[in-house]
Each structure stands twice: as C-alpha cells, then as structure tokens.
mmCIF file of C-alpha atoms in Angstrom:
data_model
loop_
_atom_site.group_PDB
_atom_site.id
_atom_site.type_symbol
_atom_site.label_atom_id
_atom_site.label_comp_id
_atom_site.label_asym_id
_atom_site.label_seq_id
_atom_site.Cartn_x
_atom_site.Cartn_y
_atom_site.Cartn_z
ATOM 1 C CA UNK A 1 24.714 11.440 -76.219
ATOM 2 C CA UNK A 2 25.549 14.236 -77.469
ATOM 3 C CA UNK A 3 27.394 14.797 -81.164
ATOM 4 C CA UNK A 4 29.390 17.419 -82.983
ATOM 5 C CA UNK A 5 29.987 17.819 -86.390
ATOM 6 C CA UNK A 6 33.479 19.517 -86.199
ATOM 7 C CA UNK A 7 34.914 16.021 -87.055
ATOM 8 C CA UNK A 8 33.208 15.928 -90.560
ATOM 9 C CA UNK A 9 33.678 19.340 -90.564
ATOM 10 C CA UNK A 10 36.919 19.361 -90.476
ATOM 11 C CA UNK A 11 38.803 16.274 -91.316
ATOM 12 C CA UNK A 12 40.771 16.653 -95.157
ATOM 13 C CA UNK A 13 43.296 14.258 -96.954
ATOM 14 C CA UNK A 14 47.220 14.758 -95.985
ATOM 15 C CA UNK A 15 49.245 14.003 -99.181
ATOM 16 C CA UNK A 16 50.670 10.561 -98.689
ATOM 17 C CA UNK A 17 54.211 12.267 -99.256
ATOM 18 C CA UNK A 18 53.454 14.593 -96.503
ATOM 19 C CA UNK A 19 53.243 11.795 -93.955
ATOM 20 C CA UNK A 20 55.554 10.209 -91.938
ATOM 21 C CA UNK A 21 56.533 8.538 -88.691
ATOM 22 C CA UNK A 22 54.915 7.872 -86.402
ATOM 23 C CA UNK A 23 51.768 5.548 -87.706
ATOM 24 C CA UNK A 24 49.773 4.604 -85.213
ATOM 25 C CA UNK A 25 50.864 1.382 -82.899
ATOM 26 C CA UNK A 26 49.791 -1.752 -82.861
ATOM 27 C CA UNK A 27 47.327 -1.122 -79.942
ATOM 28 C CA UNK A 28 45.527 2.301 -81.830
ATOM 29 C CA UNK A 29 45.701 0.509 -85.266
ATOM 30 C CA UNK A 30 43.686 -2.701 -83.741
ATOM 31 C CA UNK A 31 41.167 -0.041 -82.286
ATOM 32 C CA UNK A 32 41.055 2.068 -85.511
ATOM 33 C CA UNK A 33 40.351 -0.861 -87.481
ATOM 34 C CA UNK A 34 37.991 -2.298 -85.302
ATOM 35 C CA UNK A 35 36.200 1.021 -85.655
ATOM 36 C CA UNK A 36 36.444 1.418 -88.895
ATOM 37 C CA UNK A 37 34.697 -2.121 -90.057
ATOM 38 C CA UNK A 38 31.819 -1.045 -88.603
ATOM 39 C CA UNK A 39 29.894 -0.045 -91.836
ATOM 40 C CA UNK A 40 26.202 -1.072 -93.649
ATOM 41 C CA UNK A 41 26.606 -4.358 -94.795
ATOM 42 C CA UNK A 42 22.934 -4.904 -96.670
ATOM 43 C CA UNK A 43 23.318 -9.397 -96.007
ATOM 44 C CA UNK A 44 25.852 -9.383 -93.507
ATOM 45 C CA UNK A 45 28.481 -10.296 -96.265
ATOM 46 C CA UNK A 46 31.447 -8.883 -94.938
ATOM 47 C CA UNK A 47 32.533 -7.737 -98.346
ATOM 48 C CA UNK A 48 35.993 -6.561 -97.646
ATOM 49 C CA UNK A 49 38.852 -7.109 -96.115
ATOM 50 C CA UNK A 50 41.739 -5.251 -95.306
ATOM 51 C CA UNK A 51 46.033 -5.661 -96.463
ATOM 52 C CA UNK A 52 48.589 -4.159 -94.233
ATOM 53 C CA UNK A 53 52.007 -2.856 -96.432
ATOM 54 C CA UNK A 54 54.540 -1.674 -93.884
ATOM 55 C CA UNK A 55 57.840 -1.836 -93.425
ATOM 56 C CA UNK A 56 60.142 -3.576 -95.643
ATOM 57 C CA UNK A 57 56.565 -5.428 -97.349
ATOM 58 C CA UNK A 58 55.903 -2.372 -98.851
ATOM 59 C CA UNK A 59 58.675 -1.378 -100.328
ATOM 60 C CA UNK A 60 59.069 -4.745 -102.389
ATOM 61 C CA UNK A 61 55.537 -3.812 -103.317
ATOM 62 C CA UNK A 62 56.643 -0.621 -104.658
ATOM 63 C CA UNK A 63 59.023 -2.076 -106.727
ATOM 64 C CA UNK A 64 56.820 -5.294 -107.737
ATOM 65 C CA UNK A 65 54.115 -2.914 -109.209
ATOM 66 C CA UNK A 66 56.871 -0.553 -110.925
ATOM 67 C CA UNK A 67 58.221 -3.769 -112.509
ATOM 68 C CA UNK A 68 54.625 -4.558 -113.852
ATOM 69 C CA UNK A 69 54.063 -0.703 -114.947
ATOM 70 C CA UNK A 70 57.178 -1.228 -117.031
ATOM 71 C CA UNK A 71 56.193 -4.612 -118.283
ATOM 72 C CA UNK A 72 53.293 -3.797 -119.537
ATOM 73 C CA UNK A 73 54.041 -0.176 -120.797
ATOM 74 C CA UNK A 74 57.819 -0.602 -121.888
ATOM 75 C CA UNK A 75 57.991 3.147 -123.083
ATOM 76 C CA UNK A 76 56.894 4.249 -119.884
ATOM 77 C CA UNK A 77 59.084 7.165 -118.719
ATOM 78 C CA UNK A 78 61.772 6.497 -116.271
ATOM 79 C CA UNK A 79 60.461 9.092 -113.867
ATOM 80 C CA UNK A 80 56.956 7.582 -114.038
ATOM 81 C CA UNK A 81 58.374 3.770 -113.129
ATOM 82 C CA UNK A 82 60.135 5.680 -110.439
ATOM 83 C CA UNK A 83 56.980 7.820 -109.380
ATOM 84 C CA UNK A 84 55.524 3.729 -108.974
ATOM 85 C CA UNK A 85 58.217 2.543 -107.225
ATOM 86 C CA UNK A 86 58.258 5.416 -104.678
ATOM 87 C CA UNK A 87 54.414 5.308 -104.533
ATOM 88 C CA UNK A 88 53.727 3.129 -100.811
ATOM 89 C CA UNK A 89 57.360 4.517 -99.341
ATOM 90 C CA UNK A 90 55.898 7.751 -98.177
ATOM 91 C CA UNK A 91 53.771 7.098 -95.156
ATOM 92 C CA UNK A 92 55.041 4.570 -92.942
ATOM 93 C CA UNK A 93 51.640 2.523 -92.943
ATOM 94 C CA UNK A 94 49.323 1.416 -96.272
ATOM 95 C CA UNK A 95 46.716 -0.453 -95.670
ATOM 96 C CA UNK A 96 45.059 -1.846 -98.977
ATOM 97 C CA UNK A 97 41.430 -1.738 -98.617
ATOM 98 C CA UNK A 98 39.896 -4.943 -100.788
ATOM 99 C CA UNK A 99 36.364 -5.623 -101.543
ATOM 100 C CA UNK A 100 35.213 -9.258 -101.318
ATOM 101 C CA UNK A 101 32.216 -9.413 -104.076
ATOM 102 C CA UNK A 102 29.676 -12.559 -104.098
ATOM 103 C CA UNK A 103 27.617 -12.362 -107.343
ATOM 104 C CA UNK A 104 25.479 -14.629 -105.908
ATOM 105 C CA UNK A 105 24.377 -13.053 -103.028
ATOM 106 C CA UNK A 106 20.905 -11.204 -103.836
ATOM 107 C CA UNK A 107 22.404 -7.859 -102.652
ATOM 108 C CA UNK A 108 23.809 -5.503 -105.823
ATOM 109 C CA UNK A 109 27.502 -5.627 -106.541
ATOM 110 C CA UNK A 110 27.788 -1.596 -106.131
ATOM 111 C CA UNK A 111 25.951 -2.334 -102.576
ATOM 112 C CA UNK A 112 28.872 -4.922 -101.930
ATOM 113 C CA UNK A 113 31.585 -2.440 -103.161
ATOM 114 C CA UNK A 114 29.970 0.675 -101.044
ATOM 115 C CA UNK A 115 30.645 -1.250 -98.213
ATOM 116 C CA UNK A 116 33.810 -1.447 -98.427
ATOM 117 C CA UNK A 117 34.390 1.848 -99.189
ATOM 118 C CA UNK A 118 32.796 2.771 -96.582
ATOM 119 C CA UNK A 119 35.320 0.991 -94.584
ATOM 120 C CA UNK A 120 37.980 2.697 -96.459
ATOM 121 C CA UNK A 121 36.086 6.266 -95.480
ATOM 122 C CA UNK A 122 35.741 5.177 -92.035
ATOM 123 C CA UNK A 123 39.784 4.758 -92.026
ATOM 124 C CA UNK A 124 40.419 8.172 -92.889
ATOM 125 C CA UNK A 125 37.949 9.864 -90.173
ATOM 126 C CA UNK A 126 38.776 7.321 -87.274
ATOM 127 C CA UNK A 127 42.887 8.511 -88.286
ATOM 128 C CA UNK A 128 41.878 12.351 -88.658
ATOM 129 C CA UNK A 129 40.088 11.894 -85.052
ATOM 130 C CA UNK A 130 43.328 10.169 -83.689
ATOM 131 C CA UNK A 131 45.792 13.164 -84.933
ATOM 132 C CA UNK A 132 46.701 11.054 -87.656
ATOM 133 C CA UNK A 133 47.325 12.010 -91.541
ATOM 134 C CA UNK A 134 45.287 9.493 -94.392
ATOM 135 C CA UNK A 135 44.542 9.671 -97.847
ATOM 136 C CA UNK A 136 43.091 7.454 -99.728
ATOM 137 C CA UNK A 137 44.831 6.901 -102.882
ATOM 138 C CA UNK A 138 44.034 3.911 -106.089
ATOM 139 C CA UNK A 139 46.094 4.527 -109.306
ATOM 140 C CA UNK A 140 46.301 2.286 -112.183
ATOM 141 C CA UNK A 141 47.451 -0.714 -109.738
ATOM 142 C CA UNK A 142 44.243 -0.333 -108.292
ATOM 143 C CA UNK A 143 42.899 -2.124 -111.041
ATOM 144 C CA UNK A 144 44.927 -4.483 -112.201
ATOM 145 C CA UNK A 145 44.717 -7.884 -111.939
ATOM 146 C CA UNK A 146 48.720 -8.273 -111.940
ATOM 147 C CA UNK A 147 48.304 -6.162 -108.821
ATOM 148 C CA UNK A 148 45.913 -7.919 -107.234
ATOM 149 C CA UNK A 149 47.759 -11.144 -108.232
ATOM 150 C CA UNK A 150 50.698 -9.691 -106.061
ATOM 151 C CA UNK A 151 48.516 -8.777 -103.123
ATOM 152 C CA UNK A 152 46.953 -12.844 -103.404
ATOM 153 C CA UNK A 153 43.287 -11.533 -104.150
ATOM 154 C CA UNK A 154 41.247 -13.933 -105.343
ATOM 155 C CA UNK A 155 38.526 -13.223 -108.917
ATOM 156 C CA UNK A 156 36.348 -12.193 -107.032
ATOM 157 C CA UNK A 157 38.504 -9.490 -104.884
ATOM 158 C CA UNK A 158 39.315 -6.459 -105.994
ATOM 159 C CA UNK A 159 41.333 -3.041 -104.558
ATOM 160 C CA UNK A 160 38.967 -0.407 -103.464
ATOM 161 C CA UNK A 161 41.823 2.003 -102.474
ATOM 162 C CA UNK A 162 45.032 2.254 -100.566
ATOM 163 C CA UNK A 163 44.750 4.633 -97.421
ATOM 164 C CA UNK A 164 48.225 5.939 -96.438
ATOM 165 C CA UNK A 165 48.600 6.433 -92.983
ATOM 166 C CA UNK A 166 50.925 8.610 -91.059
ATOM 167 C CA UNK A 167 51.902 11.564 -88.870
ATOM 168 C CA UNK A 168 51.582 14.963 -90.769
ATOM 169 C CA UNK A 169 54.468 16.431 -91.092
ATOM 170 C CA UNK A 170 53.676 20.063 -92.336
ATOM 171 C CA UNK A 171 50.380 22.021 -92.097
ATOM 172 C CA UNK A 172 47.793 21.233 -94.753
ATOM 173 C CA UNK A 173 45.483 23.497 -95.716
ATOM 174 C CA UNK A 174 41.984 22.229 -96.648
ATOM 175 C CA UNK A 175 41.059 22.560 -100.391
ATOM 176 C CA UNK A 176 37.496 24.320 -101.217
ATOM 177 C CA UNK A 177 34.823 22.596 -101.126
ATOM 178 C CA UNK A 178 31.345 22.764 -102.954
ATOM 179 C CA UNK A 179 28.925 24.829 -101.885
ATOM 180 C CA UNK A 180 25.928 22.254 -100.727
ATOM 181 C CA UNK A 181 23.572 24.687 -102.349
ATOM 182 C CA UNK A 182 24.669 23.131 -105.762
ATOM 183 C CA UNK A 183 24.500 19.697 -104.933
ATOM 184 C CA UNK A 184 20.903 19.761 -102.558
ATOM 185 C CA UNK A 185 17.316 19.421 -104.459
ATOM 186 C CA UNK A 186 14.194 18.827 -103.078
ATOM 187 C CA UNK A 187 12.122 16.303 -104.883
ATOM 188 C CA UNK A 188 8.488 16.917 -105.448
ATOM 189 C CA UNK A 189 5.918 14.932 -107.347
#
C-alpha cells in the first residue's frame, strides 16, 4: 500500500479562535475517533478516555472553570477570568482528552500518559486529513484537580489536553519549524 508523507508534512494547529462551524457530524466524529484510539498501548490498558464539550455543555464549562480561576486567584484580572470563560466557546467542538493511569500495572506511568497523548495527536492529524481545524490546547485547568472534579475524573484521571475542533475560518500559515539537522544524532559506541 502505498504511503505519502504530505499529511505529516503538512498538517499545523488552527488557533482554537480561528475555528468555527461546521465540526464534524456525528457520523465523521464516530469515525475520527475510532481512528484516532488506535495508538501503542504497552498492557492493553486503555489508558484514556475521551470528554465531549459542545454546545451549551461547554459553555457552562467555560464559566465553571472561570469561577474556579477567580476563586482561587481573587486578584486575577477581569480580562484574564474573561479570557477563561471564553476559552472552550471558540470552536464549536472540545473534546477533553483524559488519561486513565493504573500505578499498579507493571507498565511506567509516562508509558500510560504517552498513550494517551498519542490519542490526543492522532485527533489532530485524523481532523487535518478530514479538512478540519484542531489544536490541542491544556492551560492551568489542565491541571487542576477542581477541573477535573468538574469534568467527574476520578484520582487516578487526569487531562492530557483539550483538542478544539472546527472548520478554519481564515488561512493559517504554518509556523517554522526546526531544522531536523539539530535535533538528529547518530549514536556510536
């Protein structure tokens, strides 16, 4: 079978503000994801699963995590709590991408956690091959475990990123990227 690179190539992050309507339907979104879950999983563990935020839902996020920004950081700025609030109303689709860690499981933590990035990677290419925008955003709420209260993870659960999914709706130009010469070494003993 044969493969080309232009998809790797080629595919770049569209600023979740840049996004809009449509996201894909319900049909391309079950095939997407369906695609996208297909990722190493040293043990089998399935260690992730995903949260949809659309609609209305994520919107009431929004606010929910600007109300816990300004909780927690009471002198925050009015237009940071409002750069929260807007943060998931951009691109008609987030889906929350959540790791599911078992310490007990003989395979590494960080091999657990790769895997589900990995699924969050997978997102963005299988959207750039539909004609769809993604970028795959975290932030403070990433982190916290108010946040992940709100999204009902359990301990052992935690927010690997939010991709933003959408219909470009201006031209993005790709940023520069480094030069592989920089980052390739050969090994010798």
């Amino acid at each position: 079978m044969p493969f080309d690179l232009s998809l790797l190539q080629q595919r770049h992050s569209v600023p979740s503000r840049q996004l809009g309507e449509p996201a894909p339907d319900e049909a391309t979104l079950h095939e997407l994801l369906e695609a996208a879950i297909r990722v190493p999983d040293h043990g089998k563990l399935v260690p992730f699963r995903l949260i949809r935020l659309q609609g209305e839902a994520k919107l009431v996020f929004g606010r929910r995590v600007a109300e816990i920004a300004q909780k927690n950081q009471p002198e925050m700025s009015d237009a940071k709590l409002e750069k929260d609030r807007l943060r998931y109303t951009f691109a008609p689709l987030v889906i929350a991408v959540i790791a599911r860690l078992d310490a007990l499981s003989k395979v590494p933590e960080i091999e657990q956690k790769l895997s589900a990035g990995t699924v969050a990677h997978n997102i963005l290419l299988g959207a750039f091959a539909l004609g769809y925008g993604a970028q795959w955003l975290t932030g403070w709420a990433a982190y916290d475990r108010e946040v992940a209260a709100l999204l009902g993870l359990a301990d052992n659960e935690q927010v690997i990123g939010f991709v933003h999914l959408g219909t470009p709706q201006t031209d993005v130009p790709d940023r520069d990227r480094p030069a592989l010469g920089d980052l390739l070494s050969s090994w010798t003993p």
